[in-house]
Amino acid sequence: MITWQFSNATVRIDAGELVGYMVDGHEFIHQKGTAGWGHSDTEMFPVIGPTSDAGFRVQVSKGNAIQDQHGLLRELEYQLVSEASGKAVFSKKYRAGTPVRNSKFPDKSTAEWLVWPYDFEFCKTYKLDEKGLHLNFTVSGEKDMPYMLGYHPAFQLYTEAPKIITPDRVIGLREVMEAGSRALPVPDCQSLMLRDQRDLEIVSRGFTHFMLWTEVPNMLCIEPITFYPYSVPQHKLHEGFDYLRESPSGYEVSLIPKPF
């Protein structure tokens, strides 16, 4: 466990997962063991969304791609590359064609093994400063590798009527819950505000959209994504791929607490 304290903020990172971000005594991150989700954050890569209706196959130009919901990256373990005061770098490496056991099998999936036909390295960097907590993601790998990327953090909720403020709309928690497992898309948006007991601005760079998901009133997932997967049928999920033109390719998410 890595724990940082900077002025009025405390950050806790467990094996690459953000398990705590407390500012002025207010915990922003959903805590494991409470209702909602068994994690506090994860990454969705190299696909976002479900694949079961397509037989867990995703169309790519090279080899065989067998992916379950949100991809195989979450099945790999982060390795700590470096850590200093207020900064830590974690990495996951994958060799093309290596079978990865699917943790959803057999209870929640019929796909026992996941495979991706490209080498890649995925790095996650944390930086804490006086403005907030910044997460950088870099994708390195084979030129023209197809991929989608989403960051999937969960935030703890305190009030009965939290709101998500975007540049052109206000979204209530009921609207998010009514979207169900498909999640609620917030298209063409790179920043928004979670308005709750304490306001938190979430700013992304490199991502194109957000999607919002929860099934409980005490937690909300606010997810920057490169593609909203439910905009196409599962057998056409490949239509949402970006392609690795430069290596590494970078993305950023900043969590910026607002004053009381």
PDB file of N, CA and C in Angstrom, residues 40-94:
ATOM      1  N   SER A  40     -12.576  -0.056  -6.610  1.00  0.00           N
ATOM      2  CA  SER A  40     -12.656   1.405  -6.510  1.00  0.00           C
ATOM      3  C   SER A  40     -12.233   2.077  -7.808  1.00  0.00           C
ATOM      4  N   ASP A  41     -11.342   1.441  -8.572  1.00  0.00           N
ATOM      5  CA  ASP A  41     -11.090   1.894  -9.942  1.00  0.00           C
ATOM      6  C   ASP A  41     -10.494   0.758 -10.757  1.00  0.00           C
ATOM      7  N   THR A  42     -10.588   0.870 -12.075  1.00  0.00           N
ATOM      8  CA  THR A  42      -9.944  -0.058 -12.989  1.00  0.00           C
ATOM      9  C   THR A  42      -9.851   0.624 -14.353  1.00  0.00           C
ATOM     10  N   GLU A  43      -9.207  -0.042 -15.298  1.00  0.00           N
ATOM     11  CA  GLU A  43      -9.108   0.471 -16.662  1.00  0.00           C
ATOM     12  C   GLU A  43      -9.767  -0.512 -17.621  1.00  0.00           C
ATOM     13  N   MET A  44     -10.400   0.015 -18.655  1.00  0.00           N
ATOM     14  CA  MET A  44     -11.052  -0.793 -19.680  1.00  0.00           C
ATOM     15  C   MET A  44     -10.193  -0.733 -20.942  1.00  0.00           C
ATOM     16  N   PHE A  45      -9.627  -1.884 -21.341  1.00  0.00           N
ATOM     17  CA  PHE A  45      -8.661  -1.924 -22.445  1.00  0.00           C
ATOM     18  C   PHE A  45      -8.432  -3.391 -22.807  1.00  0.00           C
ATOM     19  N   PRO A  46      -8.293  -3.748 -24.072  1.00  0.00           N
ATOM     20  CA  PRO A  46      -8.338  -2.935 -25.288  1.00  0.00           C
ATOM     21  C   PRO A  46      -9.732  -2.765 -25.879  1.00  0.00           C
ATOM     22  N   VAL A  47     -10.763  -3.253 -25.166  1.00  0.00           N
ATOM     23  CA  VAL A  47     -12.135  -2.983 -25.598  1.00  0.00           C
ATOM     24  C   VAL A  47     -12.923  -2.450 -24.415  1.00  0.00           C
ATOM     25  N   ILE A  48     -14.011  -1.746 -24.725  1.00  0.00           N
ATOM     26  CA  ILE A  48     -14.963  -1.276 -23.725  1.00  0.00           C
ATOM     27  C   ILE A  48     -16.306  -1.925 -24.057  1.00  0.00           C
ATOM     28  N   GLY A  49     -16.994  -2.374 -23.034  1.00  0.00           N
ATOM     29  CA  GLY A  49     -18.318  -2.915 -23.258  1.00  0.00           C
ATOM     30  C   GLY A  49     -18.352  -4.428 -23.352  1.00  0.00           C
ATOM     31  N   PRO A  50     -19.563  -4.996 -23.452  1.00  0.00           N
ATOM     32  CA  PRO A  50     -19.738  -6.445 -23.470  1.00  0.00           C
ATOM     33  C   PRO A  50     -19.427  -7.048 -24.834  1.00  0.00           C
ATOM     34  N   THR A  51     -19.080  -8.334 -24.807  1.00  0.00           N
ATOM     35  CA  THR A  51     -18.769  -9.061 -26.046  1.00  0.00           C
ATOM     36  C   THR A  51     -19.473 -10.413 -26.112  1.00  0.00           C
ATOM     37  N   SER A  52     -20.277 -10.739 -25.117  1.00  0.00           N
ATOM     38  CA  SER A  52     -20.868 -12.081 -25.032  1.00  0.00           C
ATOM     39  C   SER A  52     -21.775 -12.395 -26.221  1.00  0.00           C
ATOM     40  N   ASP A  53     -22.544 -11.402 -26.679  1.00  0.00           N
ATOM     41  CA  ASP A  53     -23.460 -11.642 -27.808  1.00  0.00           C
ATOM     42  C   ASP A  53     -22.710 -11.892 -29.112  1.00  0.00           C
ATOM     43  N   ALA A  54     -21.437 -11.541 -29.145  1.00  0.00           N
ATOM     44  CA  ALA A  54     -20.609 -11.803 -30.326  1.00  0.00           C
ATOM     45  C   ALA A  54     -19.703 -13.010 -30.110  1.00  0.00           C
ATOM     46  N   GLY A  55     -20.049 -13.850 -29.134  1.00  0.00           N
ATOM     47  CA  GLY A  55     -19.246 -15.034 -28.867  1.00  0.00           C
ATOM     48  C   GLY A  55     -17.880 -14.715 -28.310  1.00  0.00           C
ATOM     49  N   PHE A  56     -17.735 -13.538 -27.700  1.00  0.00           N
ATOM     50  CA  PHE A  56     -16.490 -13.056 -27.091  1.00  0.00           C
ATOM     51  C   PHE A  56     -15.392 -12.806 -28.135  1.00  0.00           C
ATOM     52  N   ARG A  57     -15.773 -12.758 -29.395  1.00  0.00           N
ATOM     53  CA  ARG A  57     -14.818 -12.464 -30.475  1.00  0.00           C
ATOM     54  C   ARG A  57     -14.946 -11.014 -30.885  1.00  0.00           C
ATOM     55  N   VAL A  58     -13.813 -10.354 -31.080  1.00  0.00           N
ATOM     56  CA  VAL A  58     -13.779  -8.976 -31.557  1.00  0.00           C
ATOM     57  C   VAL A  58     -12.962  -8.939 -32.834  1.00  0.00           C
ATOM     58  N   GLN A  59     -13.503  -8.315 -33.855  1.00  0.00           N
ATOM     59  CA  GLN A  59     -12.841  -8.298 -35.155  1.00  0.00           C
ATOM     60  C   GLN A  59     -11.622  -7.386 -35.136  1.00  0.00           C
ATOM     61  N   VAL A  60     -10.472  -7.941 -35.491  1.00  0.00           N
ATOM     62  CA  VAL A  60      -9.242  -7.176 -35.691  1.00  0.00           C
ATOM     63  C   VAL A  60      -8.569  -7.725 -36.940  1.00  0.00           C
ATOM     64  N   SER A  61      -7.601  -6.984 -37.467  1.00  0.00           N
ATOM     65  CA  SER A  61      -6.972  -7.399 -38.723  1.00  0.00           C
ATOM     66  C   SER A  61      -5.899  -8.452 -38.525  1.00  0.00           C
ATOM     67  N   LYS A  62      -5.513  -8.690 -37.279  1.00  0.00           N
ATOM     68  CA  LYS A  62      -4.391  -9.591 -37.002  1.00  0.00           C
ATOM     69  C   LYS A  62      -4.796 -10.636 -35.973  1.00  0.00           C
ATOM     70  N   GLY A  63      -4.838 -11.891 -36.362  1.00  0.00           N
ATOM     71  CA  GLY A  63      -5.000 -12.972 -35.412  1.00  0.00           C
ATOM     72  C   GLY A  63      -6.355 -13.054 -34.747  1.00  0.00           C
ATOM     73  N   ASN A  64      -6.370 -13.672 -33.571  1.00  0.00           N
ATOM     74  CA  ASN A  64      -7.591 -14.016 -32.855  1.00  0.00           C
ATOM     75  C   ASN A  64      -7.723 -13.134 -31.618  1.00  0.00           C
ATOM     76  N   ALA A  65      -8.829 -12.409 -31.494  1.00  0.00           N
ATOM     77  CA  ALA A  65      -9.068 -11.546 -30.342  1.00  0.00           C
ATOM     78  C   ALA A  65     -10.264 -12.080 -29.572  1.00  0.00           C
ATOM     79  N   ILE A  66     -10.018 -12.624 -28.403  1.00  0.00           N
ATOM     80  CA  ILE A  66     -11.075 -13.132 -27.527  1.00  0.00           C
ATOM     81  C   ILE A  66     -11.093 -12.253 -26.286  1.00  0.00           C
ATOM     82  N   GLN A  67     -12.174 -11.495 -26.126  1.00  0.00           N
ATOM     83  CA  GLN A  67     -12.253 -10.511 -25.050  1.00  0.00           C
ATOM     84  C   GLN A  67     -13.598 -10.621 -24.333  1.00  0.00           C
ATOM     85  N   ASP A  68     -13.565 -10.523 -23.008  1.00  0.00           N
ATOM     86  CA  ASP A  68     -14.801 -10.416 -22.245  1.00  0.00           C
ATOM     87  C   ASP A  68     -15.068  -8.938 -21.983  1.00  0.00           C
ATOM     88  N   GLN A  69     -16.096  -8.652 -21.196  1.00  0.00           N
ATOM     89  CA  GLN A  69     -16.505  -7.262 -20.984  1.00  0.00           C
ATOM     90  C   GLN A  69     -15.335  -6.404 -20.498  1.00  0.00           C
ATOM     91  N   HIS A  70     -15.130  -5.288 -21.183  1.00  0.00           N
ATOM     92  CA  HIS A  70     -14.129  -4.274 -20.837  1.00  0.00           C
ATOM     93  C   HIS A  70     -12.681  -4.737 -21.028  1.00  0.00           C
ATOM     94  N   GLY A  71     -12.459  -5.889 -21.671  1.00  0.00           N
ATOM     95  CA  GLY A  71     -11.107  -6.253 -22.056  1.00  0.00           C
ATOM     96  C   GLY A  71     -10.335  -7.046 -21.021  1.00  0.00           C
ATOM     97  N   LEU A  72      -9.096  -7.413 -21.395  1.00  0.00           N
ATOM     98  CA  LEU A  72      -8.286  -8.282 -20.540  1.00  0.00           C
ATOM     99  C   LEU A  72      -7.305  -7.538 -19.648  1.00  0.00           C
ATOM    100  N   LEU A  73      -7.131  -6.240 -19.810  1.00  0.00           N
ATOM    101  CA  LEU A  73      -6.138  -5.520 -19.016  1.00  0.00           C
ATOM    102  C   LEU A  73      -6.400  -5.694 -17.523  1.00  0.00           C
ATOM    103  N   ARG A  74      -7.665  -5.674 -17.135  1.00  0.00           N
ATOM    104  CA  ARG A  74      -8.017  -5.773 -15.716  1.00  0.00           C
ATOM    105  C   ARG A  74      -7.611  -7.109 -15.108  1.00  0.00           C
ATOM    106  N   GLU A  75      -7.337  -8.115 -15.959  1.00  0.00           N
ATOM    107  CA  GLU A  75      -6.922  -9.424 -15.453  1.00  0.00           C
ATOM    108  C   GLU A  75      -5.416  -9.486 -15.175  1.00  0.00           C
ATOM    109  N   LEU A  76      -4.676  -8.489 -15.620  1.00  0.00           N
ATOM    110  CA  LEU A  76      -3.231  -8.454 -15.410  1.00  0.00           C
ATOM    111  C   LEU A  76      -2.908  -7.690 -14.128  1.00  0.00           C
ATOM    112  N   GLU A  77      -1.756  -7.989 -13.543  1.00  0.00           N
ATOM    113  CA  GLU A  77      -1.335  -7.327 -12.310  1.00  0.00           C
ATOM    114  C   GLU A  77      -0.373  -6.190 -12.625  1.00  0.00           C
ATOM    115  N   TYR A  78      -0.569  -5.067 -11.944  1.00  0.00           N
ATOM    116  CA  TYR A  78       0.354  -3.956 -12.069  1.00  0.00           C
ATOM    117  C   TYR A  78       1.671  -4.268 -11.367  1.00  0.00           C
ATOM    118  N   GLN A  79       2.750  -3.809 -11.985  1.00  0.00           N
ATOM    119  CA  GLN A  79       4.059  -3.830 -11.361  1.00  0.00           C
ATOM    120  C   GLN A  79       4.476  -2.395 -11.061  1.00  0.00           C
ATOM    121  N   LEU A  80       4.973  -2.154  -9.868  1.00  0.00           N
ATOM    122  CA  LEU A  80       5.437  -0.817  -9.506  1.00  0.00           C
ATOM    123  C   LEU A  80       6.762  -0.549 -10.195  1.00  0.00           C
ATOM    124  N   VAL A  81       6.804   0.509 -11.020  1.00  0.00           N
ATOM    125  CA  VAL A  81       8.016   0.881 -11.746  1.00  0.00           C
ATOM    126  C   VAL A  81       8.853   1.845 -10.920  1.00  0.00           C
ATOM    127  N   SER A  82       8.208   2.849 -10.341  1.00  0.00           N
ATOM    128  CA  SER A  82       8.925   3.828  -9.517  1.00  0.00           C
ATOM    129  C   SER A  82       7.940   4.508  -8.581  1.00  0.00           C
ATOM    130  N   GLU A  83       8.462   4.998  -7.463  1.00  0.00           N
ATOM    131  CA  GLU A  83       7.619   5.696  -6.496  1.00  0.00           C
ATOM    132  C   GLU A  83       8.458   6.708  -5.740  1.00  0.00           C
ATOM    133  N   ALA A  84       7.956   7.932  -5.681  1.00  0.00           N
ATOM    134  CA  ALA A  84       8.584   8.994  -4.918  1.00  0.00           C
ATOM    135  C   ALA A  84       7.470   9.787  -4.260  1.00  0.00           C
ATOM    136  N   SER A  85       7.826  10.822  -3.543  1.00  0.00           N
ATOM    137  CA  SER A  85       6.814  11.611  -2.850  1.00  0.00           C
ATOM    138  C   SER A  85       5.860  12.254  -3.857  1.00  0.00           C
ATOM    139  N   GLY A  86       4.591  11.831  -3.841  1.00  0.00           N
ATOM    140  CA  GLY A  86       3.595  12.439  -4.709  1.00  0.00           C
ATOM    141  C   GLY A  86       3.587  11.955  -6.131  1.00  0.00           C
ATOM    142  N   LYS A  87       4.361  10.895  -6.454  1.00  0.00           N
ATOM    143  CA  LYS A  87       4.342  10.364  -7.814  1.00  0.00           C
ATOM    144  C   LYS A  87       4.641   8.867  -7.786  1.00  0.00           C
ATOM    145  N   ALA A  88       3.856   8.099  -8.552  1.00  0.00           N
ATOM    146  CA  ALA A  88       4.093   6.662  -8.672  1.00  0.00           C
ATOM    147  C   ALA A  88       3.733   6.211 -10.071  1.00  0.00           C
ATOM    148  N   VAL A  89       4.527   5.286 -10.594  1.00  0.00           N
ATOM    149  CA  VAL A  89       4.314   4.743 -11.937  1.00  0.00           C
ATOM    150  C   VAL A  89       4.134   3.236 -11.839  1.00  0.00           C
ATOM    151  N   PHE A  90       3.051   2.738 -12.461  1.00  0.00           N
ATOM    152  CA  PHE A  90       2.764   1.307 -12.503  1.00  0.00           C
ATOM    153  C   PHE A  90       2.684   0.866 -13.962  1.00  0.00           C
ATOM    154  N   SER A  91       2.993  -0.418 -14.196  1.00  0.00           N
ATOM    155  CA  SER A  91       3.005  -0.927 -15.566  1.00  0.00           C
ATOM    156  C   SER A  91       2.395  -2.319 -15.642  1.00  0.00           C
ATOM    157  N   LYS A  92       1.698  -2.564 -16.766  1.00  0.00           N
ATOM    158  CA  LYS A  92       1.252  -3.905 -17.135  1.00  0.00           C
ATOM    159  C   LYS A  92       1.780  -4.189 -18.539  1.00  0.00           C
ATOM    160  N   LYS A  93       2.386  -5.363 -18.723  1.00  0.00           N
ATOM    161  CA  LYS A  93       2.903  -5.752 -20.029  1.00  0.00           C
ATOM    162  C   LYS A  93       2.217  -7.030 -20.488  1.00  0.00           C
ATOM    163  N   TYR A  94       1.961  -7.077 -21.793  1.00  0.00           N
ATOM    164  CA  TYR A  94       1.290  -8.245 -22.360  1.00  0.00           C
ATOM    165  C   TYR A  94       2.000  -8.655 -23.641  1.00  0.00           C
TER     166      TYR A  94
END
